[in-house]
Coordinates of C-alpha atoms in Angstrom, one line a residue:
M1 CA -0.1 0.2 0.4
G2 CA 1.0 3.9 -0.6
K3 CA 1.2 6.2 2.4
T4 CA -1.7 8.0 2.1
R5 CA -3.8 4.4 1.4
W6 CA -2.1 3.4 4.8
K7 CA -3.0 6.0 6.3
V8 CA -6.7 5.8 5.3
Y9 CA -6.1 2.6 6.8
G10 CA -4.7 3.5 9.8
G11 CA -7.5 5.7 10.4
I12 CA -10.6 3.7 9.7
L13 CA -8.8 0.7 11.5
T14 CA -8.8 3.4 14.5
V15 CA -11.8 4.2 14.3
V16 CA -13.1 0.6 14.8
I17 CA -10.9 0.0 18.2
A18 CA -12.1 3.3 18.8
L19 CA -15.9 2.7 18.4
N20 CA -15.5 -0.8 20.4
I21 CA -13.8 0.3 22.9
A22 CA -16.3 3.1 23.7
A23 CA -19.3 0.4 23.3
W24 CA -17.9 -1.6 26.0
N25 CA -17.3 1.6 28.5
S26 CA -20.4 3.5 27.7
T27 CA -24.2 2.1 27.6
A28 CA -25.1 6.3 27.5
F29 CA -23.1 5.8 24.0
C30 CA -24.7 3.0 22.5
D31 CA -28.0 3.8 23.7
W32 CA -27.7 6.9 21.9
Y33 CA -26.1 5.1 18.2
I34 CA -29.1 2.5 18.3
R35 CA -32.0 5.1 18.5
T36 CA -30.1 7.9 16.3
V37 CA -27.8 6.2 14.3
F38 CA -28.6 2.7 13.7
P39 CA -31.9 3.3 12.3
I40 CA -30.2 4.9 9.5
W41 CA -28.8 2.1 8.3
V42 CA -32.0 0.3 8.3
S43 CA -34.5 2.5 6.1
T44 CA -31.3 3.6 3.3
Y45 CA -28.9 0.3 2.8
G46 CA -31.8 -2.3 4.1
R47 CA -34.4 -0.6 2.3
F48 CA -31.8 -0.9 -0.9
T49 CA -31.1 -4.9 -0.1
G50 CA -34.7 -5.1 0.4
L51 CA -35.4 -4.5 -3.2
F52 CA -33.7 -7.8 -4.2
P53 CA -36.2 -10.8 -4.1
F54 CA -33.7 -13.1 -2.6
S55 CA -31.3 -13.1 0.0
V56 CA -28.3 -10.9 -0.6
G57 CA -26.7 -11.8 2.4
E58 CA -26.4 -15.5 2.0
I59 CA -24.7 -14.2 -1.6
M60 CA -21.9 -12.1 0.6
I61 CA -21.4 -15.3 2.9
V62 CA -20.6 -17.3 0.0
L63 CA -18.8 -15.0 -1.2
G64 CA -17.0 -14.7 1.8
V65 CA -16.3 -18.2 1.9
L66 CA -14.9 -18.5 -1.7
L67 CA -12.4 -15.0 -0.4
V68 CA -11.0 -16.8 3.1
A69 CA -10.8 -20.0 0.5
T70 CA -8.6 -18.0 -2.0
V71 CA -6.3 -16.9 0.7
I72 CA -5.9 -20.1 1.3
L73 CA -5.2 -21.7 -1.6
L74 CA -2.8 -18.6 -2.9
G75 CA -0.6 -19.3 0.2
V76 CA -0.1 -22.7 -0.7
V77 CA 1.4 -21.6 -4.2
W78 CA 3.5 -18.9 -3.4
L79 CA 5.3 -21.3 -0.3
A80 CA 5.2 -23.8 -3.5
A81 CA 6.5 -21.1 -6.0
A82 CA 8.7 -19.8 -3.6
V83 CA 10.4 -23.1 -3.0
A84 CA 10.5 -23.4 -7.0
D85 CA 12.0 -20.1 -7.1
R86 CA 9.3 -18.8 -9.6
W87 CA 7.8 -16.2 -7.0
K88 CA 8.2 -13.2 -9.0
K89 CA 6.0 -14.7 -11.7
L90 CA 3.4 -14.2 -8.9
K91 CA 4.4 -12.1 -6.4
G92 CA 2.3 -8.9 -8.6
F93 CA -0.6 -10.3 -8.4
C94 CA -0.6 -12.1 -4.6
R95 CA 0.3 -8.6 -3.1
V96 CA -2.7 -7.2 -5.1
Y97 CA -5.2 -9.7 -4.3
Y98 CA -4.1 -9.7 0.1
Q99 CA -4.2 -6.1 0.1
A100 CA -7.7 -6.4 -1.1
F101 CA -8.3 -8.5 1.3
A102 CA -7.1 -6.8 4.0
W103 CA -9.4 -3.7 3.0
I104 CA -12.1 -6.5 2.6
L105 CA -11.2 -7.3 6.0
L106 CA -11.5 -4.0 7.8
G107 CA -14.6 -3.9 6.4
V108 CA -16.2 -6.5 7.8
C109 CA -14.8 -5.4 11.3
L110 CA -16.5 -2.0 10.7
V111 CA -19.9 -3.1 9.5
M112 CA -19.9 -6.0 12.7
T113 CA -18.8 -3.0 14.5
L114 CA -21.8 -1.1 13.1
N115 CA -24.5 -3.8 13.1
C116 CA -23.6 -5.9 15.7
F117 CA -21.1 -5.4 18.2
I118 CA -22.4 -1.9 19.2
L119 CA -26.0 -3.4 19.8
Y120 CA -24.6 -5.6 22.3
H121 CA -24.0 -3.3 25.0
G122 CA -27.2 -1.0 24.8
S123 CA -29.7 -1.4 27.7
T124 CA -32.0 -4.0 27.3
F125 CA -35.3 -4.0 26.0
S126 CA -36.7 -4.5 30.2
E127 CA -34.6 -1.9 31.3
K128 CA -35.3 0.7 28.7
Y129 CA -39.4 -0.3 29.1
F130 CA -40.1 -2.1 32.6
G131 CA -37.1 -0.8 34.7
A132 CA -35.2 -3.1 36.5
D133 CA -36.0 -6.4 37.7
T134 CA -34.2 -7.9 40.8
R135 CA -36.6 -10.1 42.9
E136 CA -36.9 -13.8 42.0
Y137 CA -40.3 -14.9 40.8
T138 CA -42.0 -17.6 42.6
L139 CA -42.9 -21.5 41.8
E140 CA -46.6 -19.8 41.4
E141 CA -46.1 -16.9 39.5
L142 CA -44.5 -19.5 36.8
T143 CA -47.2 -22.1 37.1
A144 CA -49.3 -18.9 36.5
L145 CA -47.7 -17.6 33.3
R146 CA -47.3 -21.7 32.2
N147 CA -51.0 -22.6 32.5
F148 CA -51.7 -18.8 30.6
V149 CA -49.6 -20.2 27.6
V150 CA -51.0 -23.4 27.5
E151 CA -55.1 -22.8 27.8
Q152 CA -53.7 -20.1 24.7
C153 CA -51.8 -22.9 22.6
N154 CA -54.7 -25.3 23.8
D155 CA -57.6 -22.6 22.3
L156 CA -55.9 -21.5 19.0
C157 CA -55.4 -24.9 18.4
T158 CA -58.3 -26.2 17.5
Q159 CA -58.9 -22.4 15.4
M160 CA -56.6 -23.3 12.7
S161 CA -57.3 -25.0 9.0
R162 CA -56.1 -27.6 7.9
N163 CA -55.5 -29.6 5.1
E164 CA -56.5 -33.4 6.1
D165 CA -53.1 -35.0 7.0
G166 CA -53.7 -32.1 10.2
S167 CA -50.7 -29.6 8.8
I168 CA -51.7 -25.9 9.2
I169 CA -53.4 -24.3 6.1
Y170 CA -51.9 -20.1 5.8
T171 CA -53.1 -18.0 2.5
G172 CA -52.0 -14.7 3.4
D173 CA -49.1 -13.1 2.7
M174 CA -47.3 -14.0 6.4
G175 CA -43.8 -11.5 5.6
E176 CA -46.0 -8.3 5.1
M177 CA -48.3 -9.5 8.0
A178 CA -45.2 -9.5 10.4
R179 CA -44.1 -6.6 9.3
A180 CA -47.4 -4.9 10.3
A181 CA -47.1 -6.7 13.7
M182 CA -44.3 -5.0 14.1
L183 CA -45.1 -1.1 13.6
H184 CA -48.0 -2.3 15.4
L185 CA -45.7 -3.3 18.4
G186 CA -43.7 -0.3 17.2
E187 CA -47.1 1.8 18.8
T188 CA -46.2 1.4 22.7
Y189 CA -42.7 0.6 22.4
D190 CA -40.9 4.0 20.1
N191 CA -37.8 1.7 18.8
L192 CA -39.2 -0.6 17.4
G193 CA -41.3 1.9 14.9
G194 CA -39.6 2.7 11.6
Y195 CA -39.4 1.0 9.2
C196 CA -39.1 -2.8 8.4
P197 CA -37.3 -4.6 5.3
K198 CA -39.6 -8.0 4.4
P199 CA -38.0 -10.8 6.2
K200 CA -36.4 -13.4 2.8
P201 CA -36.7 -17.4 2.8
L202 CA -32.9 -18.6 2.9
Y203 CA -32.0 -21.0 -0.3
S204 CA -29.2 -22.7 1.8
S205 CA -32.6 -23.8 4.5
D206 CA -31.8 -27.4 4.8
F207 CA -28.4 -26.4 6.0
M208 CA -30.4 -25.1 8.8
C209 CA -31.9 -27.2 9.5
Q210 CA -29.2 -29.4 10.1
Q211 CA -28.1 -26.4 12.7
Y212 CA -31.4 -26.5 14.0
M213 CA -31.8 -22.2 12.7
A214 CA -35.5 -20.1 12.4
G215 CA -33.6 -17.6 11.0
Y216 CA -30.7 -15.1 10.5
Y217 CA -29.9 -11.7 10.8
F218 CA -27.3 -10.3 8.8
P219 CA -25.4 -7.1 9.4
F220 CA -24.1 -7.4 6.4
S221 CA -27.3 -6.8 4.5
M222 CA -29.1 -5.3 7.0
E223 CA -31.6 -8.4 6.2
A224 CA -33.8 -10.5 8.5
N225 CA -33.6 -14.0 6.8
Y226 CA -35.8 -17.1 7.4
N227 CA -35.7 -21.1 6.9
D228 CA -37.9 -21.8 4.5
V229 CA -38.1 -25.5 5.0
M230 CA -39.1 -25.4 8.7
Y231 CA -42.5 -26.0 9.5
I232 CA -45.2 -23.2 9.1
M233 CA -46.4 -22.8 12.6
N234 CA -42.3 -21.0 13.8
K235 CA -42.1 -18.8 10.7
P236 CA -44.7 -15.9 12.3
A237 CA -42.7 -15.7 15.0
T238 CA -39.0 -16.3 13.6
F239 CA -40.5 -13.1 11.1
C240 CA -41.0 -10.8 14.0
H241 CA -37.8 -12.2 16.0
E242 CA -35.3 -11.6 12.6
L243 CA -37.1 -7.9 12.2
A244 CA -36.3 -7.6 16.3
H245 CA -32.6 -7.4 15.5
L246 CA -33.0 -4.7 13.3
K247 CA -34.5 -2.5 15.5
G248 CA -31.5 -3.0 17.3
Y249 CA -32.0 -5.9 19.9
I250 CA -29.5 -8.5 19.5
Y251 CA -29.6 -10.6 22.5
E252 CA -31.5 -13.8 21.7
D253 CA -34.5 -13.7 24.7
E254 CA -35.1 -10.1 23.9
A255 CA -35.6 -11.1 20.0
N256 CA -37.9 -13.5 21.1
F257 CA -39.5 -11.8 23.9
I258 CA -40.3 -9.4 21.3
G259 CA -41.3 -11.4 18.9
Y260 CA -43.4 -13.2 21.1
L261 CA -45.0 -9.4 21.9
A262 CA -45.3 -8.8 17.9
C263 CA -47.3 -12.1 17.6
V264 CA -49.7 -12.3 20.6
Q265 CA -51.2 -8.7 20.0
S266 CA -52.0 -9.9 16.1
E267 CA -55.3 -9.9 15.2
D268 CA -53.7 -12.8 12.7
L269 CA -54.8 -16.2 14.4
C270 CA -51.7 -17.9 13.1
F271 CA -49.8 -15.1 14.0
R272 CA -51.4 -15.1 17.8
Y273 CA -50.7 -19.4 17.9
S274 CA -46.8 -19.1 16.4
G275 CA -46.5 -16.2 19.3
Y276 CA -47.2 -18.9 22.5
L277 CA -45.8 -21.8 20.6
S278 CA -42.3 -19.9 20.0
V279 CA -42.2 -19.5 23.8
L280 CA -44.3 -23.2 25.2
N281 CA -41.0 -24.5 25.4
Y282 CA -39.3 -22.6 27.6
I283 CA -42.4 -22.1 29.8
D284 CA -42.7 -25.6 30.4
N285 CA -39.4 -26.3 30.6
D286 CA -38.9 -23.9 32.9
F287 CA -41.5 -25.3 35.0
Y288 CA -41.5 -28.6 35.2
D289 CA -37.6 -27.6 36.7
A290 CA -38.5 -25.8 39.1
V291 CA -41.2 -28.8 40.4
G292 CA -38.3 -31.1 40.5
R293 CA -39.3 -33.2 37.9
D294 CA -41.5 -34.4 39.6
R295 CA -44.0 -36.3 36.9
E296 CA -46.8 -36.1 39.2
R297 CA -46.6 -32.8 40.1
Y298 CA -46.2 -31.5 36.7
L299 CA -49.8 -33.4 35.8
Q300 CA -51.2 -31.8 38.3
E301 CA -52.0 -28.4 35.6
P302 CA -53.6 -27.9 32.7
A303 CA -52.1 -30.2 30.1
V304 CA -50.9 -29.0 26.6
L305 CA -53.0 -30.9 24.0
Q306 CA -51.7 -33.2 21.4
Q307 CA -52.5 -31.1 18.2
V308 CA -50.8 -28.6 20.4
R309 CA -47.5 -30.7 20.5
A310 CA -47.8 -32.1 16.9
D311 CA -48.0 -28.3 15.6
D312 CA -44.7 -27.1 18.7
V313 CA -42.1 -29.5 15.9
F314 CA -39.1 -27.8 14.3
V315 CA -39.2 -29.6 10.9
T316 CA -41.9 -32.0 9.9
Q317 CA -40.5 -36.0 9.5
E318 CA -40.6 -35.9 5.5
E319 CA -38.4 -33.2 5.3
W320 CA -36.3 -34.8 7.8
D321 CA -35.7 -37.5 5.3
R322 CA -35.7 -35.6 2.3
I323 CA -32.8 -33.5 3.7
E324 CA -30.7 -36.2 5.3
K325 CA -31.0 -37.8 2.6
K326 CA -29.6 -35.6 0.0
A327 CA -27.1 -33.9 3.2
L328 CA -23.3 -34.3 2.6
L329 CA -22.3 -33.4 6.2
D330 CA -23.9 -35.4 9.4
T331 CA -26.9 -33.5 11.1
E332 CA -25.3 -33.9 14.7
V333 CA -21.5 -32.4 13.4
V334 CA -23.2 -29.2 11.6
D335 CA -25.2 -28.9 14.7
A336 CA -22.9 -29.1 17.3
I337 CA -20.0 -26.9 15.4
S338 CA -23.2 -24.0 14.9
D339 CA -23.8 -24.4 18.4
S340 CA -20.1 -23.9 19.7
F341 CA -19.7 -20.7 17.3
I342 CA -23.0 -19.5 18.9
D343 CA -21.8 -20.0 22.1
A344 CA -18.7 -18.6 21.1
N345 CA -20.3 -15.5 19.7
L346 CA -22.3 -14.2 22.6
K347 CA -19.3 -14.7 25.5
L348 CA -17.4 -13.0 22.9
N349 CA -19.4 -10.2 23.6
G350 CA -20.4 -9.8 26.4
I351 CA -22.7 -12.7 27.3
P352 CA -21.0 -15.0 30.0
D353 CA -23.7 -18.0 30.1
G354 CA -23.7 -17.7 26.2
A355 CA -26.7 -20.2 24.3
I356 CA -28.4 -20.2 27.5
S357 CA -29.6 -16.5 27.3
Y358 CA -32.4 -18.4 24.6
S359 CA -33.9 -19.1 27.6
R360 CA -33.5 -16.0 29.6
V361 CA -37.7 -15.2 27.8
V362 CA -39.2 -16.9 30.5
K363 CA -37.8 -14.2 33.2
L364 CA -38.8 -11.5 30.4
L365 CA -42.0 -12.8 29.8
L366 CA -42.9 -13.1 33.8
Q367 CA -41.5 -9.5 34.1
Y368 CA -44.3 -8.5 31.3
Y369 CA -46.9 -10.1 32.6
D370 CA -46.6 -8.9 36.5
I371 CA -46.8 -5.4 35.2
H372 CA -49.9 -5.3 32.9
G373 CA -51.5 -8.6 34.4
Y374 CA -52.4 -11.8 32.4
G375 CA -55.2 -11.2 29.4
T376 CA -55.1 -7.2 29.2
P377 CA -52.0 -5.6 27.3
C378 CA -52.4 -9.0 24.7
D379 CA -55.6 -9.3 23.5
P380 CA -56.1 -7.5 20.3

């Protein structure tokens, strides 16, 4: 690089480092950024990538993998050429390629800082709207929450339109309904207002199933992406979950909670059912643990209908059979690698319990209903 380019590079790198230092040390700075600057990227760049019918972020990921693979391959060729004394023929090309890679890597660090890392250090949703909550909730309160959600699921499952095989039918535009649900929620919680891009399906949805992933927020393209192979009842809550990330809420438990609120306040029955289903297992499992995994005690409470259990599935068996038949890698291996990556990423961004943070949604629900009560604010 020339001296001027080195200075520009060094200047951008300094900004990236300074932003990360500020994020780790100032919640006020992060809150200001999330409130005033972050929405600009969503409403401009996110609006632009939203013009494409496919996932721009997915293409970026593929190009990124190819770019890194080429860097490694060139390194091997470079070494072999140096040993064979043919270095001069490759020297110019390698220099240009590695310089370009250095700039791209710097751009990745900048985008990840602006669209991801800073978000991890802002005030939480509950701190902004509910206030600090340090108290412990009782078994009775957890039981009330569990029974409320079970009753809602049991009631709504009987109202769904179904095919002859029992699978749920949805004929509306689910993406537009998700945007409408988030805009409606934004009337109560101002940080959730403003432009929402339409969620996009991923071409690699089969691979996402192997990772047990329902959706992805791509900070490089400002898109909300979802697994198009998963069972239909996962989609409404996932759409709203991913859109919550685009509102600056990067924590998974908070995105789960926001997705839940957006769905259960919708006038659409399918969205409401999906919202309650999205938290059912978290709450039911926590309740079972809270009663000491005592089966007899557990059965004293309202039972989850078998139809609800059937609807609360990630991928149908038919789709699993198809995925496993054509998969290049074993699902257990893919899932283990994915879990390790997610856990490491969360811990890197200051979440000490890593992927366990997904289940914190139960605490948020307990806090919410402690403030608002059952059956009032979540009724459409």
